Coordinates of C-alpha atoms and ligand atoms in Angstrom, one line a residue:
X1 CA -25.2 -29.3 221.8
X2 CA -27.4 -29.6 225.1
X3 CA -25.3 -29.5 228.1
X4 CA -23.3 -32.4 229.5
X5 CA -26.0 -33.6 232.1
X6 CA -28.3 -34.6 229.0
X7 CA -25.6 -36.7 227.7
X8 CA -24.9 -38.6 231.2
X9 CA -28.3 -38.9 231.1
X10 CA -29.0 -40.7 228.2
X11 CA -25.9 -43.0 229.1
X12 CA -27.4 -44.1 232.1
X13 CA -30.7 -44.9 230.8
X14 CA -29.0 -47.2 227.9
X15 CA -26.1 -48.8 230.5
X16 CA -29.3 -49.8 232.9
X17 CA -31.2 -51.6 230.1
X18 CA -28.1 -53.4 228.7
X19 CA -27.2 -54.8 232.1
X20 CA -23.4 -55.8 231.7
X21 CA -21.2 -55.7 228.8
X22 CA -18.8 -53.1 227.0
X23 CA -21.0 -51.0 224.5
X24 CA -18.9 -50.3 221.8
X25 CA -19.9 -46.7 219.8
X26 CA -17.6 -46.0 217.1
X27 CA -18.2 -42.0 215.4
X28 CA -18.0 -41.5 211.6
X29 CA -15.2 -40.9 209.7
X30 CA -14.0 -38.2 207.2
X31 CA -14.8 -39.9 204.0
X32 CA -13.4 -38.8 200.5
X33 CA -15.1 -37.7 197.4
X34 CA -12.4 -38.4 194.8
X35 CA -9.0 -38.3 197.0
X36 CA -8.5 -38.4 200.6
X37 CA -8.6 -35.0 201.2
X38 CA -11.2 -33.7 199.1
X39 CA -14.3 -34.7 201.7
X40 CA -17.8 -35.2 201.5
X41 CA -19.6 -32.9 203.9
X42 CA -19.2 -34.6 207.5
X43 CA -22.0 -36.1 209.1
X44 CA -21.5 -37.4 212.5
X45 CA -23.5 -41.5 213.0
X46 CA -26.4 -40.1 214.9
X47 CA -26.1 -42.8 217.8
X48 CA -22.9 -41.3 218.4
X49 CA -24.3 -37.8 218.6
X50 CA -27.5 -39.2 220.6
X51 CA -25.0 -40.1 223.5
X52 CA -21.7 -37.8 222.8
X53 CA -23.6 -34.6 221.1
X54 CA -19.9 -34.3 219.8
X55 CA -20.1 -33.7 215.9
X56 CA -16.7 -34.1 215.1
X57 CA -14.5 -37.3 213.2
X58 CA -12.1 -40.0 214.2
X59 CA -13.5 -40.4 217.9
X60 CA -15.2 -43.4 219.5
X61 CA -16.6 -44.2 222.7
X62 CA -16.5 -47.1 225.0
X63 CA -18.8 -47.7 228.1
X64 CA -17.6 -50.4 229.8
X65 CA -21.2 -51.2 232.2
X66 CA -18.8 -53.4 234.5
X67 CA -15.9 -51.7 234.8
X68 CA -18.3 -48.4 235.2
X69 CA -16.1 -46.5 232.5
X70 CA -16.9 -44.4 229.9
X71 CA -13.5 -43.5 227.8
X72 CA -13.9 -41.1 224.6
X73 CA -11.0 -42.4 221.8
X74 CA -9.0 -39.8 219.8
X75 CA -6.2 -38.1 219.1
X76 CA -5.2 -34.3 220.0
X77 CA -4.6 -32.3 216.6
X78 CA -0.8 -32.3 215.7
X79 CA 0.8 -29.0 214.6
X80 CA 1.3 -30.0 210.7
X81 CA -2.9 -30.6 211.2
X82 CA -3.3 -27.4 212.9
X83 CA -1.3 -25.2 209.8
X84 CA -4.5 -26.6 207.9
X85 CA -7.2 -26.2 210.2
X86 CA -6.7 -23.8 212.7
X87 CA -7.0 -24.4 216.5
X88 CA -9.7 -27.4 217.8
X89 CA -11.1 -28.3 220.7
X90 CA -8.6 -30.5 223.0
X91 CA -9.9 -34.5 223.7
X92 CA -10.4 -33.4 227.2
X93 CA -12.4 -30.7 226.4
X94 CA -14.8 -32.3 223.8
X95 CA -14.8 -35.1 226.3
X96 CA -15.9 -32.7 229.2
X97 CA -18.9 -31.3 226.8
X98 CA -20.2 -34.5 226.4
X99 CA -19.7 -35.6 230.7
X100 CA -16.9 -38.1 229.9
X101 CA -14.5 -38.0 232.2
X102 CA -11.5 -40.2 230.0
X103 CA -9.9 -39.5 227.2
X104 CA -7.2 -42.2 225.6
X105 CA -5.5 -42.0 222.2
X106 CA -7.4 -43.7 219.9
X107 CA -5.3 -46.2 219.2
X108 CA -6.0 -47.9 222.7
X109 CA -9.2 -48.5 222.1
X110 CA -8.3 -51.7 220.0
X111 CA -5.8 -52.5 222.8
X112 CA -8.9 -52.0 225.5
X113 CA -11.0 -54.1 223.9
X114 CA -8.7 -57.0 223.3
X115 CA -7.9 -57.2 227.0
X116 CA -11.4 -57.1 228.2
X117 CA -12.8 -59.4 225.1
X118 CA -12.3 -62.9 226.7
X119 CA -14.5 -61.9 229.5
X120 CA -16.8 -59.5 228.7
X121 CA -19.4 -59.1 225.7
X122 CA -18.9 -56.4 223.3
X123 CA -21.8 -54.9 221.9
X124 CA -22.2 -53.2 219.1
X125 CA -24.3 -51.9 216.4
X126 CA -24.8 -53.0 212.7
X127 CA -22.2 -51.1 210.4
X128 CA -23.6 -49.0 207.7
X129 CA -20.7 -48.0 206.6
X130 CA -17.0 -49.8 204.6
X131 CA -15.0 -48.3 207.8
X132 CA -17.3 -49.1 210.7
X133 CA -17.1 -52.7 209.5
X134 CA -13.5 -52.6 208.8
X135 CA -12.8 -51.8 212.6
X136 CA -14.8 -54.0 214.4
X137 CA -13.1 -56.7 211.8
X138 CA -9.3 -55.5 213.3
X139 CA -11.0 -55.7 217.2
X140 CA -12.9 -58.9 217.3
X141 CA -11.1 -60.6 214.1
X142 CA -13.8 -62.3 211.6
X143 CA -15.5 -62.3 208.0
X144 CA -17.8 -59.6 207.3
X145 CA -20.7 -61.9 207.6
X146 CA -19.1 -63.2 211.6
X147 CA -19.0 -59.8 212.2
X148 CA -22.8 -59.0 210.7
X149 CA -24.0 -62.1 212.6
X150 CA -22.6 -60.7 216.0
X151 CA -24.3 -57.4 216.0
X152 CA -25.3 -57.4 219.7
X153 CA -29.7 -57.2 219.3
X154 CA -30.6 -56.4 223.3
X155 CA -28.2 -53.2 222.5
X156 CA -30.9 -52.2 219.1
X157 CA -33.7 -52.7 221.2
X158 CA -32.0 -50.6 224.1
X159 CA -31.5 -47.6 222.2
X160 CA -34.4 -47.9 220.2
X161 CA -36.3 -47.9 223.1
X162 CA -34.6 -44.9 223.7
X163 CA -34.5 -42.9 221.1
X164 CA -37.8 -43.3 219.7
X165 CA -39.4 -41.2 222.3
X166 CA -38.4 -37.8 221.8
X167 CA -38.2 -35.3 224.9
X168 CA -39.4 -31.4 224.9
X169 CA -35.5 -30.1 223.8
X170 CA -35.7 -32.6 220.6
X171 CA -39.3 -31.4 219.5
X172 CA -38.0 -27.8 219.5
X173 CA -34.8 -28.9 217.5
X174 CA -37.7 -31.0 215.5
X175 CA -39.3 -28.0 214.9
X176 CA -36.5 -25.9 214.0
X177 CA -35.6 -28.1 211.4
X178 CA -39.5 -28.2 209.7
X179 CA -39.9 -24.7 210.5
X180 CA -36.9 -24.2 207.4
X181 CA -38.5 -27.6 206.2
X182 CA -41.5 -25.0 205.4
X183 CA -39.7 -22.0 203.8
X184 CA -37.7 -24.7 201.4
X185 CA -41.2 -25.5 200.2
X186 CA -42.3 -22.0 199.8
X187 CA -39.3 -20.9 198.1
X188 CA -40.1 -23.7 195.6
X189 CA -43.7 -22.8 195.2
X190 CA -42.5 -18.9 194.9
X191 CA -39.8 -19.6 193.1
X192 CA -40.9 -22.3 189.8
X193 CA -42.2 -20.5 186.6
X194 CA -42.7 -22.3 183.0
X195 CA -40.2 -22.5 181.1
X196 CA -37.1 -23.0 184.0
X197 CA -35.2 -26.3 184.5
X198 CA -36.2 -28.5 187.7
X199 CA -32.6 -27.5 188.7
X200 CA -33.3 -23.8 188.8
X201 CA -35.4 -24.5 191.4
X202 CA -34.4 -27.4 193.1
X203 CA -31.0 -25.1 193.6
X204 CA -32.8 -22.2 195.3
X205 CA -34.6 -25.0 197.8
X206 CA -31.4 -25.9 198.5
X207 CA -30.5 -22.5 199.2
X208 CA -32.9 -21.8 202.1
X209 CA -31.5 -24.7 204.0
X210 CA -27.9 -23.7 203.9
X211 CA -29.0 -19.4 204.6
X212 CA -30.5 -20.9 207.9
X213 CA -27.0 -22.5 208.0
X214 CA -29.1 -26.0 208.2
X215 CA -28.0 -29.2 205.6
X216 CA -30.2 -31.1 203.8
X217 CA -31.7 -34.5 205.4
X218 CA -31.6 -35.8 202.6
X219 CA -31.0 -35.6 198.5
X220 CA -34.0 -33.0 197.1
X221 CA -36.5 -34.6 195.0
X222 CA -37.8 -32.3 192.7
X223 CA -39.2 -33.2 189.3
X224 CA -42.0 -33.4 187.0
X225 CA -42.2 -36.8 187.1
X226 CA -43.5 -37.3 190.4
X227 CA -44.9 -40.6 190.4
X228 CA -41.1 -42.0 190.4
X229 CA -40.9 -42.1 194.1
X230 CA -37.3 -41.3 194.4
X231 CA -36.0 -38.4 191.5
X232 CA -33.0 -37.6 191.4
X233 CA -33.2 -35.9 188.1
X234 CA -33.3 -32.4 187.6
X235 CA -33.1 -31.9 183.7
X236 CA -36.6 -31.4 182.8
X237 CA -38.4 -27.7 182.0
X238 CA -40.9 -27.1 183.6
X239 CA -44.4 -26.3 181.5
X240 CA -47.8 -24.9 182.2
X241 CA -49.8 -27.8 182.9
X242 CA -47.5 -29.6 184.4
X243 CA -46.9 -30.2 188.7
X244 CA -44.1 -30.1 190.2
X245 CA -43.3 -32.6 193.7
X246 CA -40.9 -31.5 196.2
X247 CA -40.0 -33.7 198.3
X248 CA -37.1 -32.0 200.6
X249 CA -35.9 -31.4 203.9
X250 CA -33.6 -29.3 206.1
X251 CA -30.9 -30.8 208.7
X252 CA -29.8 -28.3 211.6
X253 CA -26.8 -28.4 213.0
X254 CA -27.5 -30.5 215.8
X255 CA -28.8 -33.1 213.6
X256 CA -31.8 -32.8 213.7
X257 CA -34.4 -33.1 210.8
X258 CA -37.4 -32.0 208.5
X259 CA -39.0 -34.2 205.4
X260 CA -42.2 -32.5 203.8
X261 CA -43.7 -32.6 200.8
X262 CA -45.6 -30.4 198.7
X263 CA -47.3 -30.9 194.7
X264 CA -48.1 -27.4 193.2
X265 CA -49.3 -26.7 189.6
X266 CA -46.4 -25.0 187.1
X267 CA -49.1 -22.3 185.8
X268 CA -51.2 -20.9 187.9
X269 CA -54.1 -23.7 188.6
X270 CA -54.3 -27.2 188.9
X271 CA -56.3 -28.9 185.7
X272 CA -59.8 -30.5 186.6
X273 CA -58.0 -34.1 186.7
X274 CA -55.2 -32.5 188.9
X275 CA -57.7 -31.1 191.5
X276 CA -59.8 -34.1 191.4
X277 CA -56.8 -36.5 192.3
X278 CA -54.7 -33.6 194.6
X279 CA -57.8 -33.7 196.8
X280 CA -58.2 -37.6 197.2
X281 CA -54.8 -37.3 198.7
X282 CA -55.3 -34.4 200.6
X283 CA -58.3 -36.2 202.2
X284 CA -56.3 -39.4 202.3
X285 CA -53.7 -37.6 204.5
X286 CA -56.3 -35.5 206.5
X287 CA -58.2 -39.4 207.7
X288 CA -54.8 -40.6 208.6
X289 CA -54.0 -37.4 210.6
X290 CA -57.4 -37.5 212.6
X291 CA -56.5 -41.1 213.2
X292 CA -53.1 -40.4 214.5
X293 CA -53.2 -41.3 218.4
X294 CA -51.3 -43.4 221.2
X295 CA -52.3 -47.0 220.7
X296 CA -53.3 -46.9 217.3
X297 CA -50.9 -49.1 214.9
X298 CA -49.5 -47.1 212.2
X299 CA -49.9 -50.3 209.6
X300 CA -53.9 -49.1 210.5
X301 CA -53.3 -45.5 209.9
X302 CA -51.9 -46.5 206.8
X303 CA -54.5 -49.1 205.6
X304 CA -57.0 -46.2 206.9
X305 CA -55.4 -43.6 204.0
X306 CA -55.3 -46.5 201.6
X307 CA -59.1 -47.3 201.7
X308 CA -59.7 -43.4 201.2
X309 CA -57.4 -43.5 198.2
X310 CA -59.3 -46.1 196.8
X311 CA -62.6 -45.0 197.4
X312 CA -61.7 -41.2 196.0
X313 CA -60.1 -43.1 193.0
X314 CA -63.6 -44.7 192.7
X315 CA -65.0 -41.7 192.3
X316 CA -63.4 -40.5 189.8
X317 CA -64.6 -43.8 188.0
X318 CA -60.9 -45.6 187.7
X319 CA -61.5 -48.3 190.7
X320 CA -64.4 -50.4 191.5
X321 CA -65.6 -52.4 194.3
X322 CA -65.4 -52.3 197.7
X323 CA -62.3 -50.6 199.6
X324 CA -62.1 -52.3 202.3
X325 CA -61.6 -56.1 200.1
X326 CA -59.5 -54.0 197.6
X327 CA -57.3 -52.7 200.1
X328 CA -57.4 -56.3 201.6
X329 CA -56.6 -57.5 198.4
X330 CA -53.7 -54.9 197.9
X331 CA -55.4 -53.1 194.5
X332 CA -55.1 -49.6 195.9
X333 CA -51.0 -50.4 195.0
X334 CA -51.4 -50.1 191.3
X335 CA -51.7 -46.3 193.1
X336 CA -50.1 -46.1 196.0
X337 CA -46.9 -48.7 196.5
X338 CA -45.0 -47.5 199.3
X339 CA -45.8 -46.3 202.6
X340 CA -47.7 -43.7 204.5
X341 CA -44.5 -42.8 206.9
X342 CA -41.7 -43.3 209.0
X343 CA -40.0 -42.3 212.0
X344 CA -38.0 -39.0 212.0
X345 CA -35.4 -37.4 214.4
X346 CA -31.6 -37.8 214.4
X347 CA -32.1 -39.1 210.9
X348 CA -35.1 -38.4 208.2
X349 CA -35.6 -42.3 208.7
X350 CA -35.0 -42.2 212.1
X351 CA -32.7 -45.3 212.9
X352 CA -33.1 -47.2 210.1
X353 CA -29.3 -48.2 210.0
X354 CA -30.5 -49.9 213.5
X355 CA -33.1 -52.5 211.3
X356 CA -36.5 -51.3 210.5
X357 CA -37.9 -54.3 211.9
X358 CA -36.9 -53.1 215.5
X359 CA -37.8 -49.4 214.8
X360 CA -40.8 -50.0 213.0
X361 CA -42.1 -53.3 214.0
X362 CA -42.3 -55.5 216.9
X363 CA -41.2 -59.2 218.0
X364 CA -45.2 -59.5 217.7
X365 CA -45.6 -57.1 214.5
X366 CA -43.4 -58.5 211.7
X367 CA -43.5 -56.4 208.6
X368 CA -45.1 -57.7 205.8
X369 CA -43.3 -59.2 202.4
X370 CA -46.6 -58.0 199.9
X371 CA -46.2 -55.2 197.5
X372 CA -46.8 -52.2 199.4
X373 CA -46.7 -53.1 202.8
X374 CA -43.3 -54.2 202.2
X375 CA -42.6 -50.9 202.0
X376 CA -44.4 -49.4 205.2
X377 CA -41.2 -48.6 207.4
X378 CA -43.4 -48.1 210.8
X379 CA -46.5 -50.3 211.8
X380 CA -46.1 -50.6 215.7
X381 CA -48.5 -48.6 217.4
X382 CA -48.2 -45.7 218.2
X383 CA -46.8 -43.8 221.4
X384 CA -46.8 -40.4 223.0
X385 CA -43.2 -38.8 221.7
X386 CA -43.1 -40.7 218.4
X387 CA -42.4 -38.3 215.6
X388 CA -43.4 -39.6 212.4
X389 CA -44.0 -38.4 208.8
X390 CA -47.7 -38.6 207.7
X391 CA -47.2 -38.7 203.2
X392 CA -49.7 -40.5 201.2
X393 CA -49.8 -40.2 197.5
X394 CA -50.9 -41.3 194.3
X395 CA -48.5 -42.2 191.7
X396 CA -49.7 -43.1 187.9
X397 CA -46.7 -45.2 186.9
X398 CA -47.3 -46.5 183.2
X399 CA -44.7 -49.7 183.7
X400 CA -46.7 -50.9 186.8
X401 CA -50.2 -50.3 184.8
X402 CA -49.1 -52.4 181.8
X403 CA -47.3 -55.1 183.9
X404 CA -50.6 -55.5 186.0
X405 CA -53.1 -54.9 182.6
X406 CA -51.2 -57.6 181.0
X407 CA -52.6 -60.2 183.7
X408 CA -56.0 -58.0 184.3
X409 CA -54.4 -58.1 188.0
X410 CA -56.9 -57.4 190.5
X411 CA -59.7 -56.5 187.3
X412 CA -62.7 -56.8 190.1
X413 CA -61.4 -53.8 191.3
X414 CA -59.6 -51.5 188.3
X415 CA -60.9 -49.9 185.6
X416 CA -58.1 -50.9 182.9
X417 CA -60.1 -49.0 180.0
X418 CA -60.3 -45.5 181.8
X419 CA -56.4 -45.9 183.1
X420 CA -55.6 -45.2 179.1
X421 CA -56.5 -41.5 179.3
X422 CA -54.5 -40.9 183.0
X423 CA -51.6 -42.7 181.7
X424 CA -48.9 -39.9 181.8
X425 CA -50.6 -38.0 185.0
X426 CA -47.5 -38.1 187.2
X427 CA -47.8 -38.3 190.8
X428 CA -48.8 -36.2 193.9
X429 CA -47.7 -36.7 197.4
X430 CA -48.2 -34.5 200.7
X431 CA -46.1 -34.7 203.9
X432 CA -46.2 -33.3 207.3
X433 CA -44.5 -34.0 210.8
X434 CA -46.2 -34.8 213.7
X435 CA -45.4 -35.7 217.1
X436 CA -47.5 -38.2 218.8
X437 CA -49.3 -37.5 222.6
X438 CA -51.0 -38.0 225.1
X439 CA -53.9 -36.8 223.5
X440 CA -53.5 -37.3 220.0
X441 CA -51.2 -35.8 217.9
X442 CA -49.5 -32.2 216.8
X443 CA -48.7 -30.9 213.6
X444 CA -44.7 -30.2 213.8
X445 CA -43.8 -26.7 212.9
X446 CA -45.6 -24.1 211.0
X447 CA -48.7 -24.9 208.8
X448 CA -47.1 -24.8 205.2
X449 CA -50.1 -24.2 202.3
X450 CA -51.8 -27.4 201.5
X451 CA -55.4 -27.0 199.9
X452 CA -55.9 -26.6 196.1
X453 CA -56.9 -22.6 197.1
X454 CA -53.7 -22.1 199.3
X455 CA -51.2 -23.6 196.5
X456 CA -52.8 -21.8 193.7
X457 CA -53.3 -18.2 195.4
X458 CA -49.5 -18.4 195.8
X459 CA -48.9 -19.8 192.6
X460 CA -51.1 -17.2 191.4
X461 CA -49.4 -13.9 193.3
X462 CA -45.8 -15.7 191.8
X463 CA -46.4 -15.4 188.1
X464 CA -48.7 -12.2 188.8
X465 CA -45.3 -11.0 189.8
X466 CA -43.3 -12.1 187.2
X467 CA -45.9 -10.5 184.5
X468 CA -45.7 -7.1 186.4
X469 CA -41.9 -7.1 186.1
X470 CA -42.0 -8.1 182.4
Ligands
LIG501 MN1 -40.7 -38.8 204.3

């Protein structure tokens, strides 16, 4: 964790733009796989380690602006816990590391906050998890939905305004995080050969995080089958002719995370059609990275790669018209239906438990309900310490074509007749991390391959290999 100062820091800055109140920060909880005791891995709510940096269970924290109090809640280890865990840190001492100077039991913090209710708001943040909400219910008394409808907005906005701009010491922990981000991905491109399951694979991707003694930010996608956005399946072989898309990213230990994503060939080269449709996206990215800059809206960035998509897809000969009305019109998402990126940093969405429409969108920018756009998580513009994900992609997914051919949906602008023979193409996507500044923008981490050359020299030296060794 960074020393205690950072911590005090941060509290400051957020007690300041709340004003008055008690800000109420509950940490997560242990939370059980199949019985109490047999856990999930732990992951501390990332507001809590924002503020606390203390990545431990069964703690909360209360700072009381009037009273000018900040009290950690928990409870010492007794010796029966101890027999099973060995020694922990005391309260006062995980309380010290974070520049609280209280400790309580954590019992009093319902007691606390019952004597100080009647006069004093509580504020508090919208819970994202069964126990969060189960809390706040025994404190301030209420249905789920009372409880919901009292989530406390000038506290969102507080730390949003907070957290969203990322400071020198999180871009190195940023980059630490993509840096084994980068050597996930090349263990996957190194590692796939025909004939192996997705799971092979995905496993040894996996592996690199935990050697570097990092996590995963979130569930690996890796599949054949790219153009389902989210994959979860790994039961597929992998053949010659086919791509692969990884989607994956490491978590370090103080939180902090990577999300890339990289499309590689199963033999040794991409096909014609691959190439062809790989590059469109690789250009597609490339526009929205030389576009990236303070005071550009990201909902431009993104309408910036979708007009490329459409115009390489054009090229190809499997849209028509103009991009800029076809992108108007939203035909570029029989392609591309989600969006070009998010924000990233505690978590691989970065706040998103806060509301995406305070993260990613403005009172004056309201995100958008159409197909596509619906699923752009960030459209504000753009400011110097943002760190964002830049991932266009193309996705060929045969339910969406036949839904759409069925009506001839947008057929000024498609080619339904070619769409036959690309039918079971699959999808490709590309991600990289930047950080936005004053300038412009810098690429997060090391350069991983991305051209057609660079992917299939290293797919090329991996099944070289294997043929040597055979
Ligand atoms: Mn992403």
């Amino acid at each position: 964790m960074f020393s205690s100062d950072v911590y005090t820091r941060r509290r400051e800055i957020l007690k300041k733009r709340v004003g008055s109140g008690i800000i109420l920060l509950p940490g997560n909880e242990e939370s059980g796989i199949n019985y109490a005791d047999n856990h999930y891995h732990f992951r501390q709510d990332s507001t809590f380690l924002y503020y606390t940096g203390i990545n431990k269970p069964h703690l909360a924290v209360i700072i009381d602006i009037d009273a000018d109090k900040e009290i950690l809640f928990g409870d010492e280890a007794t010796i029966d816990e101890l027999v099973w865990t060995g020694p922990v840190p005391s309260c006062k001492n995980l309380a010290d590391s974070a520049g609280l100077h209280t400790h309580r039991p954590y019992d009093e913090m319902e007691k606390y906050l019952h004597t100080y209710r009647a006069d004093r708001n509580i504020y508090f943040l919208p819970p994202y998890r069964p126990e969060h909400l189960l809390k706040l219910q025994k404190v301030l008394g209420g249905s789920n939905r009372e409880i919901r409808d009292q989530v406390s907005v000038p506290l969102i906005k507080a730390i949003v305004d907070q957290r969203s701009y990322k400071t020198a010491e999180e871009r190195s922990l940023i980059e630490e995080a993509v840096n084994i981000t980068c050597e996930m991905h090349v263990e996957a491109m190194r590692s796939a050969r025909p004939g192996m399951k997705e799971y092979e694979v995905m496993s040894r991707v996996h592996q690199k995080a935990l050697e570097h003694n990092g996590q995963l930010s979130f569930p690996i996608i890796l599949t054949v089958n790219g153009q389902t956005l989210h994959n979860h399946y790994y039961g597929n072989t992998l053949s010659d002719g086919d791509m692969v898309l990884c989607d994956a990213g490491a978590e370090i230990g103080m939180g902090y995370a990577g999300d890339m994503t990289r499309t590689f060939p199963v033999g040794k080269r991409f096909t014609n059609l691959q190439r062809e449709i790989y590059d469109i996206v690789l250009q597609a990215q490339q526009s929205a990275i030389d576009a990236l800059a303070p005071g550009i809206e990201f909902r431009e960035v993104h309408l910036i790669a979708c007009r490329k998509i459409f115009e390489g897809l054009k090229a190809v000969g499997l849209t028509k018209g103009d991009p800029h009305e076809a992108v108007e019109a939203g035909a570029h998402t029989l392609f591309f239906q989600c969006g070009l990126g998010h924000m990233m940093g505690l978590d691989v969405h970065d706040m998103e438990n806060l509301g995406e429409e305070y993260v990613g969108y403005t009172d004056e920018l309201k995100k958008s309900k159409e197909f596509g756009l619906k699923s752009l998580r960030l459209g504000r513009k753009l400011e110097p310490g943002f760190v964002v994900t830049v991932e266009p992609g193309i996705y060929i997914i045969p339910e969406l074509i036949d839904q759409w051919k069925e009506t001839q949906k947008h057929k000024a602008f498609i080619n339904y007749d070619k769409l036959d023979d690309v039918r079971d193409f699959g999808g490709i996507r590309i991600e990289d991390d930047f950080i936005i500044t004053e300038e412009g923008t810098d690429l997060l981490g090391n350069p991983l391959p991305k051209t057609v050359e660079e992917i299939e020299e290293i797919r090329r030296e991996t099944l070289q290999e294997i043929q040597i060794h055979n």
